[in-house]
Tab-separated table of C-alpha atoms in Angstrom:
chain	number	residue	atom	x	y	z
C	1	MET	CA	134.421	58.513	110.756
C	2	ILE	CA	137.745	60.122	111.726
C	3	LYS	CA	139.416	58.423	114.673
C	4	ARG	CA	140.312	60.927	117.355
C	5	TYR	CA	143.597	60.371	119.149
C	6	THR	CA	144.200	61.465	122.700
C	7	GLY	CA	147.964	61.552	122.358
C	8	VAL	CA	148.394	58.576	124.703
C	9	GLU	CA	149.494	56.327	121.846
C	10	MET	CA	152.287	58.663	120.760
C	11	GLY	CA	153.385	59.330	124.330
C	12	ALA	CA	153.600	55.581	124.991
C	13	ILE	CA	155.880	55.075	121.995
C	14	TRP	CA	158.412	57.476	123.514
C	15	SER	CA	158.107	56.331	127.123
C	16	GLU	CA	161.094	54.932	129.007
C	17	ALA	CA	159.332	51.589	129.312
C	18	ARG	CA	158.805	51.412	125.533
C	19	ARG	CA	162.424	52.356	124.888
C	20	TYR	CA	163.731	49.542	127.082
C	21	GLN	CA	161.158	47.118	125.683
C	22	SER	CA	162.416	47.923	122.194
C	23	TRP	CA	165.972	47.259	123.350
C	24	LEU	CA	164.856	43.924	124.731
C	25	GLU	CA	163.131	43.015	121.464
C	26	VAL	CA	166.399	43.596	119.606
C	27	GLU	CA	168.432	41.638	122.173
C	28	LEU	CA	166.074	38.649	122.078
C	29	ALA	CA	165.842	38.652	118.285
C	30	ALA	CA	169.642	38.689	118.110
C	31	ALA	CA	169.942	35.815	120.619
C	32	GLU	CA	167.453	33.708	118.684
C	33	ALA	CA	169.189	34.409	115.368
C	34	MET	CA	172.518	33.412	116.891
C	35	ALA	CA	170.992	30.253	118.380
C	36	GLU	CA	169.671	29.225	114.953
C	37	ALA	CA	173.141	29.841	113.531
C	38	GLY	CA	174.761	27.709	116.246
C	39	ILE	CA	176.634	30.621	117.805
C	40	ILE	CA	174.954	30.380	121.207
C	41	PRO	CA	173.056	27.470	122.826
C	42	VAL	CA	169.452	27.096	121.741
C	43	GLU	CA	168.406	26.565	125.363
C	44	ALA	CA	170.001	29.863	126.319
C	45	ALA	CA	167.941	31.716	123.715
C	46	ARG	CA	164.787	29.993	124.965
C	47	GLU	CA	165.615	30.902	128.560
C	48	LEU	CA	166.205	34.497	127.586
C	49	ARG	CA	162.867	34.644	125.777
C	50	ALA	CA	161.079	33.118	128.756
C	51	SER	CA	162.755	35.048	131.578
C	52	ALA	CA	164.156	38.318	130.262
C	53	SER	CA	162.396	41.346	131.682
C	54	PHE	CA	163.272	44.597	133.391
C	55	ASP	CA	162.219	47.176	135.910
C	56	VAL	CA	162.716	50.802	134.891
C	57	GLU	CA	163.514	51.941	138.417
C	58	ARG	CA	166.172	49.223	138.763
C	59	ILE	CA	167.787	50.253	135.481
C	60	GLU	CA	167.921	53.853	136.640
C	61	GLU	CA	169.396	52.784	139.977
C	62	ILE	CA	172.213	50.846	138.285
C	63	GLU	CA	172.835	53.657	135.798
C	64	ARG	CA	173.520	56.073	138.615
C	65	THR	CA	176.616	53.965	139.268
C	66	THR	CA	177.602	52.780	135.794
C	67	GLN	CA	176.839	56.061	134.003
C	68	HIS	CA	176.035	53.857	130.996
C	69	ASP	CA	172.427	53.167	130.102
C	70	VAL	CA	172.908	50.010	128.030
C	71	ILE	CA	175.133	48.384	130.658
C	72	ALA	CA	172.577	49.306	133.293
C	73	PHE	CA	169.880	47.738	131.138
C	74	THR	CA	171.713	44.472	130.461
C	75	THR	CA	172.695	44.210	134.141
C	76	ALA	CA	169.099	44.680	135.269
C	77	VAL	CA	167.856	42.082	132.768
C	78	ALA	CA	170.613	39.639	133.765
C	79	GLU	CA	169.500	39.783	137.389
C	80	ARG	CA	166.185	38.257	136.323
C	81	VAL	CA	167.539	35.656	133.927
C	82	GLY	CA	170.315	33.746	135.629
C	83	PRO	CA	173.197	31.877	133.929
C	84	ALA	CA	171.761	32.235	130.414
C	85	ALA	CA	172.288	35.994	130.731
C	86	ARG	CA	175.918	35.555	129.653
C	87	TRP	CA	174.582	35.139	126.135
C	88	LEU	CA	172.602	38.392	126.314
C	89	HIS	CA	174.197	41.143	124.208
C	90	PHE	CA	176.677	38.582	122.856
C	91	GLY	CA	178.755	40.046	120.018
C	92	LEU	CA	176.856	43.322	120.074
C	93	THR	CA	177.847	46.895	120.758
C	94	SER	CA	175.489	49.359	122.420
C	95	SER	CA	174.574	51.192	119.235
C	96	ASP	CA	173.571	47.936	117.568
C	97	VAL	CA	170.783	47.728	120.093
C	98	VAL	CA	169.998	51.401	120.631
C	99	ASP	CA	169.885	52.453	116.976
C	100	THR	CA	167.949	49.401	115.813
C	101	ALA	CA	165.448	49.793	118.639
C	102	GLN	CA	165.096	53.501	117.957
C	103	ALA	CA	164.203	52.645	114.368
C	104	LEU	CA	161.264	50.635	115.731
C	105	GLN	CA	160.087	53.620	117.750
C	106	MET	CA	160.448	56.038	114.841
C	107	ARG	CA	158.617	53.671	112.508
C	108	ASP	CA	155.703	53.254	114.929
C	109	ALA	CA	155.596	57.002	115.606
C	110	CYS	CA	155.475	57.670	111.860
C	111	ASP	CA	152.450	55.397	111.615
C	112	VAL	CA	150.584	57.544	114.156
C	113	ILE	CA	151.470	60.710	112.238
C	114	VAL	CA	150.347	59.120	108.970
C	115	LYS	CA	146.954	58.395	110.544
C	116	GLY	CA	146.778	61.981	111.754
C	117	ILE	CA	147.546	63.440	108.333
C	118	ALA	CA	144.991	61.149	106.699
C	119	GLY	CA	142.332	62.219	109.197
C	120	LEU	CA	143.053	65.878	108.578
C	121	MET	CA	142.906	65.321	104.820
C	122	ASP	CA	139.436	63.802	105.208
C	123	ALA	CA	138.277	66.847	107.164
C	124	VAL	CA	139.758	69.304	104.649
C	125	ARG	CA	138.271	67.441	101.703
C	126	ALA	CA	134.792	67.517	103.266
C	127	ARG	CA	134.950	71.267	103.887
C	128	ALA	CA	136.403	71.878	100.411
C	129	ALA	CA	133.457	70.072	98.835
C	130	GLU	CA	131.077	72.085	101.011
C	131	HIS	CA	132.549	75.386	99.805
C	132	ARG	CA	133.585	74.427	96.295
C	133	HIS	CA	131.473	77.238	94.845
C	134	THR	CA	131.520	79.716	97.729
C	135	PRO	CA	132.906	82.889	96.106
C	136	MET	CA	135.440	85.035	97.921
C	137	ILE	CA	138.153	87.484	97.014
C	138	GLY	CA	141.652	86.181	96.467
C	139	ARG	CA	144.391	88.312	97.968
C	140	THR	CA	147.982	88.856	96.938
C	141	HIS	CA	150.243	91.006	99.120
C	142	GLY	CA	147.191	91.159	101.406
C	143	VAL	CA	145.380	93.217	98.739
C	144	HIS	CA	142.309	92.243	96.697
C	145	ALA	CA	143.435	90.441	93.546
C	146	GLU	CA	140.789	88.396	91.678
C	147	PRO	CA	137.788	86.279	92.696
C	148	MET	CA	138.227	82.666	93.778
C	149	THR	CA	136.281	80.255	95.996
C	150	PHE	CA	136.886	79.184	99.564
C	151	GLY	CA	136.784	75.586	98.382
C	152	LEU	CA	139.800	76.263	96.161
C	153	LYS	CA	141.735	77.534	99.153
C	154	LEU	CA	140.962	74.292	100.959
C	155	ALA	CA	141.798	72.200	97.888
C	156	LEU	CA	145.219	73.837	97.967
C	157	TRP	CA	145.631	72.691	101.574
C	158	TYR	CA	144.587	69.151	100.661
C	159	ALA	CA	147.156	68.906	97.875
C	160	GLU	CA	149.885	70.119	100.226
C	161	LEU	CA	148.882	67.594	102.874
C	162	GLN	CA	149.166	64.891	100.210
C	163	ARG	CA	152.767	65.932	99.646
C	164	ASP	CA	153.371	65.984	103.411
C	165	LEU	CA	152.009	62.446	103.608
C	166	GLU	CA	154.238	61.262	100.779
C	167	ARG	CA	157.291	62.853	102.410
C	168	LEU	CA	156.482	61.214	105.727
C	169	LEU	CA	156.047	57.794	104.132
C	170	ARG	CA	159.390	58.139	102.339
C	171	ALA	CA	161.099	59.204	105.561
C	172	ARG	CA	159.505	56.279	107.411
C	173	GLU	CA	161.119	53.927	104.922
C	174	VAL	CA	164.465	55.701	105.213
C	175	VAL	CA	164.622	55.354	109.013
C	176	SER	CA	163.250	51.800	109.147
C	177	VAL	CA	166.722	50.265	109.117
C	178	GLY	CA	168.713	48.335	111.672
C	179	LYS	CA	172.374	47.408	112.158
C	180	LEU	CA	174.264	44.752	114.111
C	181	SER	CA	177.633	45.295	112.491
C	182	GLY	CA	179.621	46.033	115.643
C	183	ALA	CA	181.841	48.762	116.978
C	184	VAL	CA	182.985	50.206	113.632
C	185	GLY	CA	180.621	48.467	111.219
C	186	THR	CA	182.948	45.659	110.145
C	187	PHE	CA	180.967	42.643	111.420
C	188	ALA	CA	184.072	41.604	113.326
C	189	HIS	CA	182.111	39.433	115.780
C	190	LEU	CA	178.877	38.558	113.968
C	191	ASP	CA	178.279	37.841	110.315
C	192	PRO	CA	175.932	39.985	108.185
C	193	ALA	CA	173.522	37.051	108.078
C	194	ILE	CA	172.713	37.574	111.768
C	195	GLU	CA	171.910	41.231	111.135
C	196	ALA	CA	169.734	40.319	108.161
C	197	HIS	CA	167.881	37.709	110.221
C	198	VAL	CA	167.238	40.106	113.104
C	199	CYS	CA	166.085	42.926	110.843
C	200	GLU	CA	163.697	40.618	109.025
C	201	ARG	CA	162.158	39.551	112.344
C	202	LEU	CA	161.742	43.172	113.397
C	203	GLY	CA	160.330	44.367	110.085
C	204	LEU	CA	163.371	46.496	109.268
C	205	GLN	CA	165.880	46.626	106.436
C	206	PRO	CA	169.573	46.138	107.242
C	207	ALA	CA	171.666	49.249	106.659
C	208	PRO	CA	173.863	48.445	103.629
C	209	VAL	CA	176.847	49.904	105.472
C	210	ALA	CA	177.215	51.560	108.867
C	211	SER	CA	179.864	52.828	111.211
C	212	GLN	CA	179.131	52.164	114.866
C	213	VAL	CA	175.816	53.942	114.275
C	214	ILE	CA	173.122	54.181	111.670
C	215	GLN	CA	173.957	57.350	109.750
C	216	ARG	CA	172.096	60.419	110.947
C	217	ASP	CA	171.227	61.818	107.534
C	218	ARG	CA	168.340	59.355	107.782
C	219	HIS	CA	167.102	60.877	111.024
C	220	ALA	CA	167.587	64.379	109.648
C	221	GLU	CA	165.392	63.535	106.655
C	222	LEU	CA	162.658	62.355	108.998
C	223	MET	CA	162.918	65.438	111.198
C	224	CYS	CA	162.755	67.694	108.150
C	225	ALA	CA	159.647	65.842	106.948
C	226	LEU	CA	158.040	66.428	110.340
C	227	ALA	CA	159.064	70.083	110.290
C	228	ILE	CA	157.695	70.611	106.773
C	229	THR	CA	154.378	69.071	107.802
C	230	ALA	CA	154.297	71.384	110.805
C	231	ALA	CA	155.076	74.317	108.496
C	232	SER	CA	152.094	73.341	106.334
C	233	LEU	CA	149.835	73.352	109.383
C	234	GLU	CA	151.255	76.728	110.353
C	235	LYS	CA	150.493	78.053	106.867
C	236	PHE	CA	146.881	76.903	107.123
C	237	ALA	CA	146.554	78.239	110.668
C	238	VAL	CA	147.956	81.635	109.675
C	239	GLU	CA	145.380	81.800	106.874
C	240	ILE	CA	142.536	81.211	109.312
C	241	ARG	CA	144.007	83.792	111.680
C	242	GLY	CA	144.137	86.311	108.854
C	243	LEU	CA	140.591	85.627	107.721
C	244	GLN	CA	139.373	85.874	111.328
C	245	LYS	CA	140.554	89.475	111.704
C	246	THR	CA	137.593	91.664	112.606
C	247	GLU	CA	138.087	93.781	109.480
C	248	ILE	CA	137.829	90.660	107.293
C	249	GLY	CA	135.563	88.342	109.304
C	250	GLU	CA	135.239	85.561	106.730
C	251	VAL	CA	136.271	82.528	108.798
C	252	GLU	CA	136.618	81.711	112.489
C	253	GLU	CA	138.087	78.773	114.318
C	254	PRO	CA	135.414	77.141	116.522
C	255	PHE	CA	134.611	78.834	119.830
C	256	ALA	CA	132.925	76.489	122.303
C	257	LYS	CA	130.087	77.346	124.644
C	258	GLY	CA	131.591	78.525	127.910
C	259	GLN	CA	134.965	79.290	126.317
C	260	LYS	CA	136.584	82.597	127.303
C	261	GLY	CA	138.767	84.705	125.050
C	262	SER	CA	140.168	87.321	127.390
C	263	SER	CA	140.342	87.960	131.118
C	264	ALA	CA	139.718	91.670	130.492
C	265	MET	CA	137.482	91.782	127.376
C	266	PRO	CA	134.460	89.470	127.442
C	267	HIS	CA	133.730	90.017	123.765
C	268	LYS	CA	136.960	88.413	122.523
C	269	ARG	CA	136.938	85.269	120.354
C	270	ASN	CA	140.612	84.702	119.665
C	271	PRO	CA	142.164	82.149	117.257
C	272	ILE	CA	144.178	80.562	120.056
C	273	GLY	CA	144.261	77.080	118.505
C	274	CYS	CA	145.750	78.396	115.280
C	275	GLU	CA	148.199	80.535	117.249
C	276	GLN	CA	149.294	77.487	119.220
C	277	ILE	CA	149.932	75.603	115.986
C	278	THR	CA	151.966	78.533	114.682
C	279	GLY	CA	154.146	78.496	117.790
C	280	LEU	CA	154.714	74.730	117.825
C	281	ALA	CA	155.791	74.789	114.176
C	282	ARG	CA	158.735	76.952	115.251
C	283	LEU	CA	159.757	74.257	117.701
C	284	LEU	CA	159.777	71.559	115.032
C	285	ARG	CA	161.843	73.713	112.680
C	286	ALA	CA	164.398	74.270	115.428
C	287	ASN	CA	164.493	70.537	116.134
C	288	ALA	CA	165.056	69.807	112.453
C	289	GLY	CA	168.058	72.122	112.608
C	290	ALA	CA	169.414	70.145	115.546
C	291	ALA	CA	168.937	66.913	113.583
C	292	LEU	CA	170.986	68.342	110.726
C	293	GLU	CA	173.734	69.166	113.216
C	294	ASN	CA	173.721	65.492	114.253
C	295	VAL	CA	174.737	64.286	110.801
C	296	ALA	CA	178.420	65.122	111.285
C	297	LEU	CA	179.939	62.873	113.978
C	298	TRP	CA	183.627	62.256	114.706
C	299	HIS	CA	185.060	59.394	112.700
C	300	GLU	CA	183.004	56.224	113.217
C	301	ARG	CA	180.933	57.702	116.021
C	302	ASP	CA	180.729	60.009	118.996
C	303	ILE	CA	177.716	60.576	121.259
C	304	SER	CA	177.034	64.250	120.588
C	305	HIS	CA	173.871	63.197	118.753
C	306	SER	CA	172.516	60.978	121.521
C	307	SER	CA	171.494	63.597	124.068
C	308	VAL	CA	169.947	65.711	121.316
C	309	GLU	CA	167.828	62.861	119.964
C	310	ARG	CA	166.459	62.038	123.397
C	311	VAL	CA	164.810	65.453	123.282
C	312	ILE	CA	164.032	66.235	119.653
C	313	LEU	CA	162.574	62.895	118.558
C	314	PRO	CA	159.876	62.501	121.210
C	315	ASP	CA	159.216	66.238	121.391
C	316	SER	CA	158.737	66.623	117.637
C	317	PHE	CA	156.548	63.566	117.232
C	318	ILE	CA	154.392	64.394	120.249
C	319	ALA	CA	154.048	68.038	119.211
C	320	LEU	CA	153.100	67.206	115.616
C	321	ASP	CA	150.634	64.559	116.765
C	322	HIS	CA	148.968	67.206	118.925
C	323	MET	CA	149.026	69.766	116.110
C	324	LEU	CA	147.327	67.378	113.703
C	325	ARG	CA	144.612	66.454	116.165
C	326	ARG	CA	144.031	70.080	117.129
C	327	PHE	CA	143.893	71.379	113.586
C	328	THR	CA	141.585	68.563	112.476
C	329	ARG	CA	139.097	69.714	115.123
C	330	ILE	CA	139.537	73.313	113.970
C	331	VAL	CA	138.793	72.401	110.344
C	332	GLN	CA	135.783	70.289	111.291
C	333	GLY	CA	134.294	73.063	113.436
C	334	MET	CA	135.495	76.029	111.398
C	335	VAL	CA	132.804	78.694	111.026
C	336	VAL	CA	132.551	80.129	107.511
C	337	TYR	CA	130.683	83.339	106.644
C	338	PRO	CA	129.789	83.267	102.909
C	339	GLU	CA	127.825	86.509	103.163
C	340	ARG	CA	130.869	88.329	104.536
C	341	MET	CA	132.971	86.805	101.775
C	342	ARG	CA	130.552	88.210	99.224
C	343	GLU	CA	130.533	91.580	100.974
C	344	ASN	CA	134.323	91.756	100.961
C	345	LEU	CA	134.452	90.625	97.333
C	346	GLU	CA	132.248	93.581	96.389
C	347	ARG	CA	133.991	96.036	98.711
C	348	SER	CA	136.488	97.065	96.036
C	349	ARG	CA	133.663	98.135	93.701
C	350	GLY	CA	134.537	95.787	90.856
C	351	VAL	CA	138.188	96.689	90.281
C	352	VAL	CA	139.058	93.007	90.756
C	353	PHE	CA	137.789	92.418	87.214
C	354	SER	CA	140.337	94.834	85.750
C	355	GLY	CA	142.462	92.013	84.334
C	356	THR	CA	139.568	90.657	82.295
C	357	VAL	CA	138.792	94.112	80.892
C	358	LEU	CA	142.467	94.496	79.965
C	359	LEU	CA	142.371	91.222	78.001
C	360	GLU	CA	139.129	92.178	76.229
C	361	LEU	CA	140.737	95.383	74.974
C	362	ALA	CA	143.834	93.477	73.838
C	363	ARG	CA	141.606	91.108	71.850
C	364	ARG	CA	140.281	94.137	70.010
C	365	GLY	CA	143.687	95.302	68.842
C	366	VAL	CA	144.622	97.730	71.630
C	367	SER	CA	148.259	97.498	72.665
C	368	ARG	CA	148.782	96.088	76.144
C	369	GLU	CA	150.413	99.325	77.289
C	370	GLN	CA	147.524	101.475	76.066
C	371	ALA	CA	144.869	99.118	77.441
C	372	TYR	CA	146.643	99.004	80.785
C	373	GLU	CA	146.675	102.814	80.961
C	374	TRP	CA	142.958	103.098	80.208
C	375	VAL	CA	141.924	100.442	82.707
C	376	GLN	CA	144.272	101.635	85.418
C	377	ARG	CA	143.157	105.244	85.291
C	378	ASN	CA	139.582	104.140	85.916
C	379	ALA	CA	140.630	101.795	88.708
C	380	MET	CA	142.494	104.632	90.400
C	381	ARG	CA	139.442	106.891	90.051
C	382	SER	CA	137.323	104.147	91.614
C	383	PHE	CA	139.635	104.073	94.627
C	384	ALA	CA	139.970	107.840	94.922
C	385	GLU	CA	136.311	108.725	94.366
C	386	GLN	CA	134.794	105.547	95.841
C	387	ARG	CA	132.804	104.984	92.669
C	388	ASP	CA	131.752	101.809	90.876
C	389	PHE	CA	134.482	100.626	88.517
C	390	LYS	CA	132.163	99.339	85.815
C	391	THR	CA	130.214	102.609	85.753
C	392	LEU	CA	133.437	104.542	85.239
C	393	LEU	CA	134.464	102.255	82.388
C	394	LEU	CA	131.082	102.685	80.689
C	395	SER	CA	131.612	106.441	80.726
C	396	ASP	CA	135.155	106.276	79.337
C	397	ALA	CA	135.010	107.274	75.677
C	398	ASP	CA	138.221	105.436	74.762
C	399	LEU	CA	136.869	102.146	76.087
C	400	VAL	CA	133.260	102.267	74.917
C	401	ARG	CA	134.464	103.115	71.410
C	402	LEU	CA	136.054	99.650	71.226
C	403	LEU	CA	134.273	97.594	73.876
C	404	PRO	CA	130.466	97.318	73.580
C	405	SER	CA	128.550	97.494	76.840
C	406	ASP	CA	127.350	93.889	76.590
C	407	ASP	CA	130.943	92.663	76.302
C	408	LEU	CA	131.982	94.889	79.181
C	409	HIS	CA	129.226	93.462	81.359
C	410	ARG	CA	130.416	89.939	80.534
C	411	ALA	CA	133.900	90.883	81.715
C	412	PHE	CA	132.372	91.253	85.188
C	413	ASP	CA	130.686	87.833	85.144
C	414	LEU	CA	131.751	86.015	88.331
C	415	ALA	CA	130.604	82.650	87.007
C	416	GLU	CA	132.879	83.088	83.996
C	417	GLN	CA	135.795	83.903	86.310
C	418	LEU	CA	135.182	80.702	88.267
C	419	ARG	CA	134.286	78.408	85.378
C	420	ASN	CA	137.318	76.132	85.908
C	421	VAL	CA	136.813	75.431	89.608
C	422	ASP	CA	135.402	71.977	88.912
C	423	ALA	CA	138.355	71.147	86.660
C	424	ILE	CA	140.763	72.076	89.450
C	425	PHE	CA	138.811	69.952	91.934
C	426	SER	CA	139.008	67.029	89.539
C	427	ARG	CA	142.781	67.396	89.338
C	428	VAL	CA	143.145	67.560	93.128
C	429	PHE	CA	140.604	64.991	94.261
C	430	GLY	CA	140.058	62.865	91.178
C	431	GLY	CA	136.768	61.081	90.770
C	432	THR	CA	136.421	60.347	94.507
C	433	ALA	CA	135.854	63.920	95.672
C	434	ALA	CA	132.527	64.519	97.311
C	435	ALA	CA	130.970	67.060	94.983
C	436	ALA	CA	128.692	69.877	96.000
C	437	PRO	CA	126.132	70.482	93.242
C	438	ARG	CA	127.338	73.108	90.837
C	439	ARG	CA	125.497	76.404	91.046
C	440	THR	CA	124.071	78.123	88.034
C	441	ALA	CA	125.675	81.343	86.821
C	442	ALA	CA	122.774	83.316	88.271
C	443	GLU	CA	123.225	81.683	91.684
C	444	VAL	CA	126.950	82.441	91.677
C	445	ARG	CA	126.321	86.077	90.753
C	446	GLY	CA	123.709	86.313	93.511
């Protein structure tokens, strides 16, 4: 069963209290590592672990005077600790704490997104299996192309979500690094062993080299991974929106009892969830652009990135978490109209089999150019005269001279067109895909 998230978990990760708690975790881990190395008294590290705490309102009160958040934090913690507080933040610079702690938040936030992607993949896979053999028309340029199945469309989504998941997991690893190398990354006051010890305790990797900050190409990679995932959701949402158009009417996002679509038109059932996802994807793309701007800092560090990250990191994670939960519900409740899919498939009077007829003529020695001309002229007549394409072909002397009627009929066999659907499903889902029983050719043709 898919776990449904309320968003509270993600919001808590990016709360002020969680931010300061993460700072404190880094500070205490550093104090204990230094105590084990004999740099500070062991009793001081124990006292810090036992007494160190903070009050968010007090930190904010001090910051109004200091105009420095880390100093306000350490001052507020020191007020609760006593003499041992002189060993708090010993040998560290602000970014040692802030960047390492932020890595903890990003790592935990990635874990929530990973769960969300996995839940959506489960929902997509279930609906793909349900509609593995549900025929519909494929469209290119918005125009009827050739037959496909709705399950194949969903299998395509699943494969893309797999890539999104892999990107997110790689980015999680890239940002799960810490640094305690000091003001310009030289370990002038603490040895690399202290950094390694702290990072091991926190479940991070030490950055091989840093300036005063962890380099922001890491954060940019993460933000791009989030933005690409959001773009995937937008792509899927736009597809549902397109298929929900009245003129198409093949799929609808769920519309709950009591839901209203318009203040003026009671009949409206609008794809508002998919439209919301489309809009939020724009926000994540913009935030990814801001993250790329953060890569270039002056010399060993400035703080032009800091104010940006306070907005784009929580906003992007919270927005994507919401998008994943919302779209999972849309996929689970999505209303599919197979009869309308069949109706639309047949609306173009068989011209969607023109490619197969072209190949049959080529097999019989007709040049591609000549075969194309014969098939196209009948397709154009079908459009212009609103006549059945196959009937026109059967009355075309050039074609029937080379293509017997039985072979021509086979060129319009929908089951033959879709014979490799199961092979594609096997490539996407492997042996674990829940399989809908394969229909016979007669069932597919209706």
